[in-house]
JSON list of C-alpha atoms in Angstrom, two decimals:
[
{"chain": "A", "resi": 307, "resn": "UNK", "atom": "CA", "xyz": [-20.81, 23.71, -16.52]},
{"chain": "A", "resi": 308, "resn": "UNK", "atom": "CA", "xyz": [-19.71, 26.73, -14.56]},
{"chain": "A", "resi": 309, "resn": "UNK", "atom": "CA", "xyz": [-17.83, 25.81, -11.43]},
{"chain": "A", "resi": 310, "resn": "UNK", "atom": "CA", "xyz": [-17.60, 27.73, -8.19]},
{"chain": "A", "resi": 311, "resn": "UNK", "atom": "CA", "xyz": [-16.71, 31.32, -8.96]},
{"chain": "A", "resi": 312, "resn": "UNK", "atom": "CA", "xyz": [-14.78, 33.48, -6.52]},
{"chain": "A", "resi": 313, "resn": "UNK", "atom": "CA", "xyz": [-13.90, 37.14, -6.72]},
{"chain": "A", "resi": 314, "resn": "UNK", "atom": "CA", "xyz": [-11.58, 38.88, -6.58]},
{"chain": "A", "resi": 315, "resn": "UNK", "atom": "CA", "xyz": [-8.75, 36.46, -7.39]},
{"chain": "A", "resi": 316, "resn": "UNK", "atom": "CA", "xyz": [-6.24, 38.70, -5.68]},
{"chain": "A", "resi": 317, "resn": "UNK", "atom": "CA", "xyz": [-6.67, 41.40, -3.07]},
{"chain": "A", "resi": 318, "resn": "UNK", "atom": "CA", "xyz": [-3.99, 43.58, -1.57]},
{"chain": "A", "resi": 319, "resn": "UNK", "atom": "CA", "xyz": [-5.02, 46.07, 1.06]},
{"chain": "A", "resi": 320, "resn": "UNK", "atom": "CA", "xyz": [-3.72, 47.86, 4.09]},
{"chain": "A", "resi": 321, "resn": "UNK", "atom": "CA", "xyz": [-4.18, 46.82, 7.66]},
{"chain": "A", "resi": 322, "resn": "UNK", "atom": "CA", "xyz": [-7.43, 48.09, 9.15]},
{"chain": "A", "resi": 323, "resn": "UNK", "atom": "CA", "xyz": [-9.36, 48.10, 5.89]},
{"chain": "A", "resi": 324, "resn": "UNK", "atom": "CA", "xyz": [-12.51, 46.12, 5.33]},
{"chain": "A", "resi": 325, "resn": "UNK", "atom": "CA", "xyz": [-12.19, 43.16, 2.96]},
{"chain": "A", "resi": 326, "resn": "UNK", "atom": "CA", "xyz": [-15.08, 41.41, 1.24]},
{"chain": "A", "resi": 327, "resn": "UNK", "atom": "CA", "xyz": [-14.64, 38.12, -0.57]},
{"chain": "A", "resi": 328, "resn": "UNK", "atom": "CA", "xyz": [-17.37, 36.81, -2.83]},
{"chain": "A", "resi": 329, "resn": "UNK", "atom": "CA", "xyz": [-18.50, 33.38, -3.93]},
{"chain": "A", "resi": 330, "resn": "UNK", "atom": "CA", "xyz": [-21.03, 32.03, -6.40]},
{"chain": "A", "resi": 331, "resn": "UNK", "atom": "CA", "xyz": [-21.66, 28.32, -5.79]},
{"chain": "A", "resi": 332, "resn": "UNK", "atom": "CA", "xyz": [-22.63, 25.75, -8.39]},
{"chain": "A", "resi": 333, "resn": "UNK", "atom": "CA", "xyz": [-26.31, 26.00, -9.20]},
{"chain": "A", "resi": 334, "resn": "UNK", "atom": "CA", "xyz": [-28.37, 23.44, -7.30]},
{"chain": "A", "resi": 335, "resn": "UNK", "atom": "CA", "xyz": [-25.82, 22.82, -4.57]},
{"chain": "A", "resi": 336, "resn": "UNK", "atom": "CA", "xyz": [-27.23, 22.96, -1.05]},
{"chain": "A", "resi": 337, "resn": "UNK", "atom": "CA", "xyz": [-24.02, 23.37, 0.91]},
{"chain": "A", "resi": 338, "resn": "UNK", "atom": "CA", "xyz": [-21.44, 26.13, 0.80]},
{"chain": "A", "resi": 339, "resn": "UNK", "atom": "CA", "xyz": [-18.11, 26.08, 2.66]},
{"chain": "A", "resi": 340, "resn": "UNK", "atom": "CA", "xyz": [-15.50, 28.76, 3.31]},
{"chain": "A", "resi": 341, "resn": "UNK", "atom": "CA", "xyz": [-11.88, 27.66, 3.91]},
{"chain": "A", "resi": 342, "resn": "UNK", "atom": "CA", "xyz": [-8.61, 29.40, 4.61]},
{"chain": "A", "resi": 343, "resn": "UNK", "atom": "CA", "xyz": [-5.27, 27.96, 3.48]},
{"chain": "A", "resi": 344, "resn": "UNK", "atom": "CA", "xyz": [-1.88, 28.96, 4.86]},
{"chain": "A", "resi": 345, "resn": "UNK", "atom": "CA", "xyz": [1.51, 27.29, 4.88]},
{"chain": "A", "resi": 346, "resn": "UNK", "atom": "CA", "xyz": [1.54, 27.10, 8.66]},
{"chain": "A", "resi": 347, "resn": "UNK", "atom": "CA", "xyz": [-1.98, 25.85, 9.33]},
{"chain": "A", "resi": 348, "resn": "UNK", "atom": "CA", "xyz": [-2.92, 24.11, 6.09]},
{"chain": "A", "resi": 349, "resn": "UNK", "atom": "CA", "xyz": [-6.56, 24.06, 5.02]},
{"chain": "A", "resi": 350, "resn": "UNK", "atom": "CA", "xyz": [-8.99, 25.25, 7.70]},
{"chain": "A", "resi": 351, "resn": "UNK", "atom": "CA", "xyz": [-12.77, 25.22, 7.51]},
{"chain": "A", "resi": 352, "resn": "UNK", "atom": "CA", "xyz": [-14.13, 28.58, 8.64]},
{"chain": "A", "resi": 353, "resn": "UNK", "atom": "CA", "xyz": [-17.89, 28.21, 8.24]},
{"chain": "A", "resi": 354, "resn": "UNK", "atom": "CA", "xyz": [-20.47, 26.31, 6.23]},
{"chain": "A", "resi": 355, "resn": "UNK", "atom": "CA", "xyz": [-24.05, 26.93, 5.16]},
{"chain": "A", "resi": 356, "resn": "UNK", "atom": "CA", "xyz": [-26.92, 24.61, 4.30]},
{"chain": "A", "resi": 357, "resn": "UNK", "atom": "CA", "xyz": [-29.75, 26.09, 2.27]},
{"chain": "A", "resi": 358, "resn": "UNK", "atom": "CA", "xyz": [-28.37, 29.58, 2.98]},
{"chain": "A", "resi": 359, "resn": "UNK", "atom": "CA", "xyz": [-28.39, 29.05, 6.76]},
{"chain": "A", "resi": 360, "resn": "UNK", "atom": "CA", "xyz": [-25.09, 29.08, 8.69]},
{"chain": "A", "resi": 361, "resn": "UNK", "atom": "CA", "xyz": [-24.69, 25.69, 10.36]},
{"chain": "A", "resi": 362, "resn": "UNK", "atom": "CA", "xyz": [-21.24, 25.69, 11.91]},
{"chain": "A", "resi": 363, "resn": "UNK", "atom": "CA", "xyz": [-19.08, 28.77, 12.33]},
{"chain": "A", "resi": 364, "resn": "UNK", "atom": "CA", "xyz": [-16.76, 27.29, 14.94]},
{"chain": "A", "resi": 365, "resn": "UNK", "atom": "CA", "xyz": [-13.80, 27.78, 12.62]},
{"chain": "A", "resi": 366, "resn": "UNK", "atom": "CA", "xyz": [-14.22, 31.53, 12.30]},
{"chain": "A", "resi": 367, "resn": "UNK", "atom": "CA", "xyz": [-11.11, 32.86, 14.02]},
{"chain": "A", "resi": 368, "resn": "UNK", "atom": "CA", "xyz": [-12.45, 36.07, 15.54]},
{"chain": "A", "resi": 369, "resn": "UNK", "atom": "CA", "xyz": [-15.38, 38.44, 15.57]},
{"chain": "A", "resi": 370, "resn": "UNK", "atom": "CA", "xyz": [-13.62, 40.40, 12.86]},
{"chain": "A", "resi": 371, "resn": "UNK", "atom": "CA", "xyz": [-14.73, 37.65, 10.49]},
{"chain": "A", "resi": 372, "resn": "UNK", "atom": "CA", "xyz": [-18.33, 37.37, 9.31]},
{"chain": "A", "resi": 373, "resn": "UNK", "atom": "CA", "xyz": [-20.05, 35.45, 6.52]},
{"chain": "A", "resi": 374, "resn": "UNK", "atom": "CA", "xyz": [-23.45, 35.74, 4.90]},
{"chain": "A", "resi": 375, "resn": "UNK", "atom": "CA", "xyz": [-25.43, 33.88, 2.30]},
{"chain": "A", "resi": 376, "resn": "UNK", "atom": "CA", "xyz": [-28.37, 36.07, 1.30]},
{"chain": "A", "resi": 377, "resn": "UNK", "atom": "CA", "xyz": [-29.51, 33.67, -1.41]},
{"chain": "A", "resi": 378, "resn": "UNK", "atom": "CA", "xyz": [-28.65, 30.34, -2.98]},
{"chain": "A", "resi": 379, "resn": "UNK", "atom": "CA", "xyz": [-26.32, 31.83, -5.55]},
{"chain": "A", "resi": 380, "resn": "UNK", "atom": "CA", "xyz": [-24.18, 34.20, -3.51]},
{"chain": "A", "resi": 381, "resn": "UNK", "atom": "CA", "xyz": [-22.10, 34.30, -0.34]},
{"chain": "A", "resi": 382, "resn": "UNK", "atom": "CA", "xyz": [-19.66, 36.76, 1.17]},
{"chain": "A", "resi": 383, "resn": "UNK", "atom": "CA", "xyz": [-16.87, 36.51, 3.70]},
{"chain": "A", "resi": 384, "resn": "UNK", "atom": "CA", "xyz": [-16.00, 39.81, 5.33]},
{"chain": "A", "resi": 385, "resn": "UNK", "atom": "CA", "xyz": [-13.04, 40.78, 7.47]},
{"chain": "A", "resi": 386, "resn": "UNK", "atom": "CA", "xyz": [-13.28, 44.05, 9.36]},
{"chain": "A", "resi": 387, "resn": "UNK", "atom": "CA", "xyz": [-10.81, 45.34, 10.37]},
{"chain": "A", "resi": 388, "resn": "UNK", "atom": "CA", "xyz": [-8.19, 43.32, 8.51]},
{"chain": "A", "resi": 389, "resn": "UNK", "atom": "CA", "xyz": [-4.81, 42.43, 10.00]},
{"chain": "A", "resi": 390, "resn": "UNK", "atom": "CA", "xyz": [-1.56, 41.15, 8.41]},
{"chain": "A", "resi": 391, "resn": "UNK", "atom": "CA", "xyz": [-2.11, 37.70, 9.96]},
{"chain": "A", "resi": 392, "resn": "UNK", "atom": "CA", "xyz": [-5.27, 37.36, 7.88]},
{"chain": "A", "resi": 393, "resn": "UNK", "atom": "CA", "xyz": [-3.11, 37.04, 4.77]},
{"chain": "A", "resi": 394, "resn": "UNK", "atom": "CA", "xyz": [-3.94, 33.69, 3.20]},
{"chain": "A", "resi": 395, "resn": "UNK", "atom": "CA", "xyz": [-5.74, 32.06, 0.31]},
{"chain": "A", "resi": 396, "resn": "UNK", "atom": "CA", "xyz": [-9.48, 31.84, 0.94]},
{"chain": "A", "resi": 397, "resn": "UNK", "atom": "CA", "xyz": [-11.48, 29.15, -0.82]},
{"chain": "A", "resi": 398, "resn": "UNK", "atom": "CA", "xyz": [-15.16, 28.68, -1.31]},
{"chain": "A", "resi": 399, "resn": "UNK", "atom": "CA", "xyz": [-16.59, 25.23, -2.05]},
{"chain": "A", "resi": 400, "resn": "UNK", "atom": "CA", "xyz": [-20.06, 23.94, -2.72]},
{"chain": "A", "resi": 401, "resn": "UNK", "atom": "CA", "xyz": [-21.66, 20.51, -2.59]},
{"chain": "A", "resi": 402, "resn": "UNK", "atom": "CA", "xyz": [-24.89, 18.76, -3.39]},
{"chain": "A", "resi": 403, "resn": "UNK", "atom": "CA", "xyz": [-27.07, 16.85, -0.97]},
{"chain": "A", "resi": 404, "resn": "UNK", "atom": "CA", "xyz": [-25.45, 13.85, 0.76]},
{"chain": "A", "resi": 405, "resn": "UNK", "atom": "CA", "xyz": [-22.11, 13.57, 2.52]},
{"chain": "A", "resi": 406, "resn": "UNK", "atom": "CA", "xyz": [-20.95, 11.13, -0.18]},
{"chain": "A", "resi": 407, "resn": "UNK", "atom": "CA", "xyz": [-20.95, 14.04, -2.63]},
{"chain": "A", "resi": 408, "resn": "UNK", "atom": "CA", "xyz": [-17.60, 15.73, -3.25]},
{"chain": "A", "resi": 409, "resn": "UNK", "atom": "CA", "xyz": [-17.03, 19.37, -2.54]},
{"chain": "A", "resi": 410, "resn": "UNK", "atom": "CA", "xyz": [-16.25, 21.51, -5.59]},
{"chain": "A", "resi": 411, "resn": "UNK", "atom": "CA", "xyz": [-13.74, 24.28, -4.99]},
{"chain": "A", "resi": 412, "resn": "UNK", "atom": "CA", "xyz": [-13.30, 27.69, -6.53]},
{"chain": "A", "resi": 413, "resn": "UNK", "atom": "CA", "xyz": [-9.84, 28.93, -7.49]},
{"chain": "A", "resi": 414, "resn": "UNK", "atom": "CA", "xyz": [-9.59, 31.01, -4.35]},
{"chain": "A", "resi": 415, "resn": "UNK", "atom": "CA", "xyz": [-8.85, 34.60, -3.40]},
{"chain": "A", "resi": 416, "resn": "UNK", "atom": "CA", "xyz": [-5.25, 35.36, -2.48]},
{"chain": "A", "resi": 417, "resn": "UNK", "atom": "CA", "xyz": [-5.44, 38.01, 0.23]},
{"chain": "A", "resi": 418, "resn": "UNK", "atom": "CA", "xyz": [-2.47, 40.10, 1.29]},
{"chain": "A", "resi": 419, "resn": "UNK", "atom": "CA", "xyz": [-2.82, 42.53, 4.18]},
{"chain": "A", "resi": 420, "resn": "UNK", "atom": "CA", "xyz": [0.04, 45.01, 4.37]},
{"chain": "B", "resi": 467, "resn": "UNK", "atom": "CA", "xyz": [-13.96, 12.41, 15.67]},
{"chain": "B", "resi": 468, "resn": "UNK", "atom": "CA", "xyz": [-12.52, 11.66, 12.30]},
{"chain": "B", "resi": 469, "resn": "UNK", "atom": "CA", "xyz": [-8.91, 12.39, 11.43]},
{"chain": "B", "resi": 470, "resn": "UNK", "atom": "CA", "xyz": [-6.60, 11.91, 8.48]},
{"chain": "B", "resi": 471, "resn": "UNK", "atom": "CA", "xyz": [-2.86, 11.37, 8.45]},
{"chain": "B", "resi": 472, "resn": "UNK", "atom": "CA", "xyz": [-0.84, 11.71, 5.28]},
{"chain": "B", "resi": 473, "resn": "UNK", "atom": "CA", "xyz": [2.58, 10.16, 5.67]},
{"chain": "B", "resi": 474, "resn": "UNK", "atom": "CA", "xyz": [5.23, 12.31, 4.06]},
{"chain": "B", "resi": 475, "resn": "UNK", "atom": "CA", "xyz": [4.73, 16.00, 3.44]},
{"chain": "B", "resi": 476, "resn": "UNK", "atom": "CA", "xyz": [6.94, 15.74, 0.38]},
{"chain": "B", "resi": 477, "resn": "UNK", "atom": "CA", "xyz": [7.36, 12.85, -2.05]},
{"chain": "B", "resi": 478, "resn": "UNK", "atom": "CA", "xyz": [9.75, 12.89, -4.99]},
{"chain": "B", "resi": 479, "resn": "UNK", "atom": "CA", "xyz": [9.74, 10.32, -7.82]},
{"chain": "B", "resi": 480, "resn": "UNK", "atom": "CA", "xyz": [11.27, 10.03, -11.26]},
{"chain": "B", "resi": 481, "resn": "UNK", "atom": "CA", "xyz": [9.19, 10.42, -14.38]},
{"chain": "B", "resi": 482, "resn": "UNK", "atom": "CA", "xyz": [7.79, 7.00, -15.29]},
{"chain": "B", "resi": 483, "resn": "UNK", "atom": "CA", "xyz": [8.14, 5.62, -11.76]},
{"chain": "B", "resi": 484, "resn": "UNK", "atom": "CA", "xyz": [5.37, 4.44, -9.47]},
{"chain": "B", "resi": 485, "resn": "UNK", "atom": "CA", "xyz": [3.62, 7.10, -7.42]},
{"chain": "B", "resi": 486, "resn": "UNK", "atom": "CA", "xyz": [2.47, 6.09, -3.93]},
{"chain": "B", "resi": 487, "resn": "UNK", "atom": "CA", "xyz": [0.93, 8.66, -1.59]},
{"chain": "B", "resi": 488, "resn": "UNK", "atom": "CA", "xyz": [-0.14, 7.36, 1.80]},
{"chain": "B", "resi": 489, "resn": "UNK", "atom": "CA", "xyz": [-3.29, 8.20, 3.72]},
{"chain": "B", "resi": 490, "resn": "UNK", "atom": "CA", "xyz": [-4.55, 6.69, 6.96]},
{"chain": "B", "resi": 491, "resn": "UNK", "atom": "CA", "xyz": [-7.81, 7.70, 8.54]},
{"chain": "B", "resi": 492, "resn": "UNK", "atom": "CA", "xyz": [-9.68, 7.23, 11.76]},
{"chain": "B", "resi": 493, "resn": "UNK", "atom": "CA", "xyz": [-13.44, 7.24, 11.88]},
{"chain": "B", "resi": 494, "resn": "UNK", "atom": "CA", "xyz": [-16.01, 5.85, 14.28]},
{"chain": "B", "resi": 495, "resn": "UNK", "atom": "CA", "xyz": [-18.18, 4.71, 11.39]},
{"chain": "B", "resi": 496, "resn": "UNK", "atom": "CA", "xyz": [-17.43, 3.55, 7.84]},
{"chain": "B", "resi": 497, "resn": "UNK", "atom": "CA", "xyz": [-16.18, 6.61, 6.08]},
{"chain": "B", "resi": 498, "resn": "UNK", "atom": "CA", "xyz": [-16.44, 8.31, 2.76]},
{"chain": "B", "resi": 499, "resn": "UNK", "atom": "CA", "xyz": [-12.92, 9.07, 1.54]},
{"chain": "B", "resi": 500, "resn": "UNK", "atom": "CA", "xyz": [-11.67, 11.51, -1.06]},
{"chain": "B", "resi": 501, "resn": "UNK", "atom": "CA", "xyz": [-8.44, 12.41, -2.77]},
{"chain": "B", "resi": 502, "resn": "UNK", "atom": "CA", "xyz": [-8.01, 15.93, -4.12]},
{"chain": "B", "resi": 503, "resn": "UNK", "atom": "CA", "xyz": [-5.22, 17.49, -6.17]},
{"chain": "B", "resi": 504, "resn": "UNK", "atom": "CA", "xyz": [-4.19, 21.15, -6.04]},
{"chain": "B", "resi": 505, "resn": "UNK", "atom": "CA", "xyz": [-2.12, 22.75, -8.79]},
{"chain": "B", "resi": 506, "resn": "UNK", "atom": "CA", "xyz": [-0.38, 26.08, -8.18]},
{"chain": "B", "resi": 507, "resn": "UNK", "atom": "CA", "xyz": [-2.77, 29.01, -7.83]},
{"chain": "B", "resi": 508, "resn": "UNK", "atom": "CA", "xyz": [-5.77, 26.74, -8.22]},
{"chain": "B", "resi": 509, "resn": "UNK", "atom": "CA", "xyz": [-8.47, 25.28, -5.99]},
{"chain": "B", "resi": 510, "resn": "UNK", "atom": "CA", "xyz": [-8.69, 21.66, -4.99]},
{"chain": "B", "resi": 511, "resn": "UNK", "atom": "CA", "xyz": [-9.90, 19.30, -7.70]},
{"chain": "B", "resi": 512, "resn": "UNK", "atom": "CA", "xyz": [-11.45, 15.91, -7.00]},
{"chain": "B", "resi": 513, "resn": "UNK", "atom": "CA", "xyz": [-9.31, 12.97, -8.12]},
{"chain": "B", "resi": 514, "resn": "UNK", "atom": "CA", "xyz": [-11.47, 10.14, -6.82]},
{"chain": "B", "resi": 515, "resn": "UNK", "atom": "CA", "xyz": [-13.79, 9.10, -4.01]},
{"chain": "B", "resi": 516, "resn": "UNK", "atom": "CA", "xyz": [-14.68, 5.98, -2.04]},
{"chain": "B", "resi": 517, "resn": "UNK", "atom": "CA", "xyz": [-18.30, 5.70, -0.97]},
{"chain": "B", "resi": 518, "resn": "UNK", "atom": "CA", "xyz": [-18.61, 2.07, 0.18]},
{"chain": "B", "resi": 519, "resn": "UNK", "atom": "CA", "xyz": [-18.95, 0.43, -3.22]},
{"chain": "B", "resi": 520, "resn": "UNK", "atom": "CA", "xyz": [-15.87, -1.15, -4.82]},
{"chain": "B", "resi": 521, "resn": "UNK", "atom": "CA", "xyz": [-12.76, -0.99, -2.63]},
{"chain": "B", "resi": 522, "resn": "UNK", "atom": "CA", "xyz": [-10.51, -0.19, -5.60]},
{"chain": "B", "resi": 523, "resn": "UNK", "atom": "CA", "xyz": [-11.45, 3.19, -6.93]},
{"chain": "B", "resi": 524, "resn": "UNK", "atom": "CA", "xyz": [-10.25, 4.61, -10.23]},
{"chain": "B", "resi": 525, "resn": "UNK", "atom": "CA", "xyz": [-10.00, 8.34, -10.70]},
{"chain": "B", "resi": 526, "resn": "UNK", "atom": "CA", "xyz": [-8.90, 10.89, -13.22]},
{"chain": "B", "resi": 527, "resn": "UNK", "atom": "CA", "xyz": [-5.41, 11.20, -14.73]},
{"chain": "B", "resi": 528, "resn": "UNK", "atom": "CA", "xyz": [-4.64, 7.50, -14.23]},
{"chain": "B", "resi": 529, "resn": "UNK", "atom": "CA", "xyz": [-4.78, 7.57, -10.43]},
{"chain": "B", "resi": 530, "resn": "UNK", "atom": "CA", "xyz": [-6.42, 4.94, -8.28]},
{"chain": "B", "resi": 531, "resn": "UNK", "atom": "CA", "xyz": [-6.80, 4.22, -4.58]},
{"chain": "B", "resi": 532, "resn": "UNK", "atom": "CA", "xyz": [-7.65, 1.15, -2.56]},
{"chain": "B", "resi": 533, "resn": "UNK", "atom": "CA", "xyz": [-9.75, 1.23, 0.58]},
{"chain": "B", "resi": 534, "resn": "UNK", "atom": "CA", "xyz": [-8.40, -1.21, 3.20]},
{"chain": "B", "resi": 535, "resn": "UNK", "atom": "CA", "xyz": [-10.60, -1.30, 6.26]},
{"chain": "B", "resi": 536, "resn": "UNK", "atom": "CA", "xyz": [-8.26, -3.55, 8.25]},
{"chain": "B", "resi": 537, "resn": "UNK", "atom": "CA", "xyz": [-5.42, -1.09, 7.77]},
{"chain": "B", "resi": 538, "resn": "UNK", "atom": "CA", "xyz": [-7.62, 2.04, 7.88]},
{"chain": "B", "resi": 539, "resn": "UNK", "atom": "CA", "xyz": [-5.81, 3.18, 4.78]},
{"chain": "B", "resi": 540, "resn": "UNK", "atom": "CA", "xyz": [-6.68, 4.76, 1.45]},
{"chain": "B", "resi": 541, "resn": "UNK", "atom": "CA", "xyz": [-3.38, 5.10, -0.38]},
{"chain": "B", "resi": 542, "resn": "UNK", "atom": "CA", "xyz": [-3.22, 6.79, -3.77]},
{"chain": "B", "resi": 543, "resn": "UNK", "atom": "CA", "xyz": [-1.20, 5.24, -6.59]},
{"chain": "B", "resi": 544, "resn": "UNK", "atom": "CA", "xyz": [-0.32, 5.79, -10.22]},
{"chain": "B", "resi": 545, "resn": "UNK", "atom": "CA", "xyz": [1.79, 3.24, -12.14]},
{"chain": "B", "resi": 546, "resn": "UNK", "atom": "CA", "xyz": [3.82, 5.75, -14.13]},
{"chain": "B", "resi": 547, "resn": "UNK", "atom": "CA", "xyz": [4.42, 9.33, -13.07]},
{"chain": "B", "resi": 548, "resn": "UNK", "atom": "CA", "xyz": [4.20, 12.17, -15.53]},
{"chain": "B", "resi": 549, "resn": "UNK", "atom": "CA", "xyz": [5.68, 15.63, -15.18]},
{"chain": "B", "resi": 550, "resn": "UNK", "atom": "CA", "xyz": [2.17, 17.08, -15.12]},
{"chain": "B", "resi": 551, "resn": "UNK", "atom": "CA", "xyz": [1.43, 15.15, -11.90]},
{"chain": "B", "resi": 552, "resn": "UNK", "atom": "CA", "xyz": [3.56, 17.55, -9.89]},
{"chain": "B", "resi": 553, "resn": "UNK", "atom": "CA", "xyz": [1.13, 19.13, -7.44]},
{"chain": "B", "resi": 554, "resn": "UNK", "atom": "CA", "xyz": [-0.14, 18.96, -3.84]},
{"chain": "B", "resi": 555, "resn": "UNK", "atom": "CA", "xyz": [-2.41, 16.06, -2.94]},
{"chain": "B", "resi": 556, "resn": "UNK", "atom": "CA", "xyz": [-4.93, 16.00, -0.11]},
{"chain": "B", "resi": 557, "resn": "UNK", "atom": "CA", "xyz": [-6.74, 13.07, 1.45]},
{"chain": "B", "resi": 558, "resn": "UNK", "atom": "CA", "xyz": [-10.06, 13.81, 3.19]},
{"chain": "B", "resi": 559, "resn": "UNK", "atom": "CA", "xyz": [-12.63, 11.89, 5.20]},
{"chain": "B", "resi": 560, "resn": "UNK", "atom": "CA", "xyz": [-16.33, 12.39, 5.80]},
{"chain": "B", "resi": 561, "resn": "UNK", "atom": "CA", "xyz": [-18.44, 10.07, 7.87]},
{"chain": "B", "resi": 562, "resn": "UNK", "atom": "CA", "xyz": [-21.85, 8.52, 7.44]},
{"chain": "B", "resi": 563, "resn": "UNK", "atom": "CA", "xyz": [-23.11, 9.80, 10.75]},
{"chain": "B", "resi": 564, "resn": "UNK", "atom": "CA", "xyz": [-24.32, 13.02, 9.26]},
{"chain": "B", "resi": 565, "resn": "UNK", "atom": "CA", "xyz": [-21.33, 15.31, 9.68]},
{"chain": "B", "resi": 566, "resn": "UNK", "atom": "CA", "xyz": [-21.28, 17.49, 6.62]},
{"chain": "B", "resi": 567, "resn": "UNK", "atom": "CA", "xyz": [-17.70, 18.58, 6.96]},
{"chain": "B", "resi": 568, "resn": "UNK", "atom": "CA", "xyz": [-14.63, 17.08, 5.35]},
{"chain": "B", "resi": 569, "resn": "UNK", "atom": "CA", "xyz": [-11.53, 16.56, 7.47]},
{"chain": "B", "resi": 570, "resn": "UNK", "atom": "CA", "xyz": [-8.42, 17.08, 5.36]},
{"chain": "B", "resi": 571, "resn": "UNK", "atom": "CA", "xyz": [-4.93, 15.74, 5.79]},
{"chain": "B", "resi": 572, "resn": "UNK", "atom": "CA", "xyz": [-2.01, 18.13, 5.79]},
{"chain": "B", "resi": 573, "resn": "UNK", "atom": "CA", "xyz": [-1.22, 17.42, 2.17]},
{"chain": "B", "resi": 574, "resn": "UNK", "atom": "CA", "xyz": [1.66, 15.78, 0.28]},
{"chain": "B", "resi": 575, "resn": "UNK", "atom": "CA", "xyz": [3.66, 17.74, -2.25]},
{"chain": "B", "resi": 576, "resn": "UNK", "atom": "CA", "xyz": [4.60, 15.50, -5.19]},
{"chain": "B", "resi": 577, "resn": "UNK", "atom": "CA", "xyz": [7.69, 16.40, -7.20]},
{"chain": "B", "resi": 578, "resn": "UNK", "atom": "CA", "xyz": [8.52, 14.63, -10.46]},
{"chain": "B", "resi": 579, "resn": "UNK", "atom": "CA", "xyz": [12.17, 14.41, -11.49]},
{"chain": "B", "resi": 580, "resn": "UNK", "atom": "CA", "xyz": [12.94, 14.26, -15.23]}
]
């Protein structure tokens, strides 16, 4: 079975540029989560969707961050404009119905903003 | 609100020795509990989960964890460490009250000495 697929795996760009991270969840999963991982702050939940609808975006750090899920098989996380402090590993995870179900993680996008 | 505390950000054991990674949680209702492992440059992978069935849960790679309600603990153990167990381990809690998010601990980095 295909797991959660994220692209790109690595992104290096200059400050001020727009960055778009992509995620394809596991087919049939109703929930999609975006996380950010840094050494200083650990694993932070940014936003999650249920049936393509954003439910909780309280973890989104600033208005520069936005996320969409236009359909059940695709989501994007956009940063515009990017800043060096946005450098981190960004993970997407998906999950089936029921909070006893585990989240399945992609391999992440390592983002470096110069 | 739920929370998770992992005691020890770094644990080091010898190959063949017992592995014990500690996790304590707080939750207003009986929780669902998860252990995840993260290898370098990879996403989090589910090791095992507790969902109110048997209190001793067996997972992949020879790991197991015991849910102890009186101690609010869910410690992860493995009788004999292998070099391939070197990784970061995360404990997470979800509750039955409908919250769809997982709350993660800060992680424990496990080092295996030859």
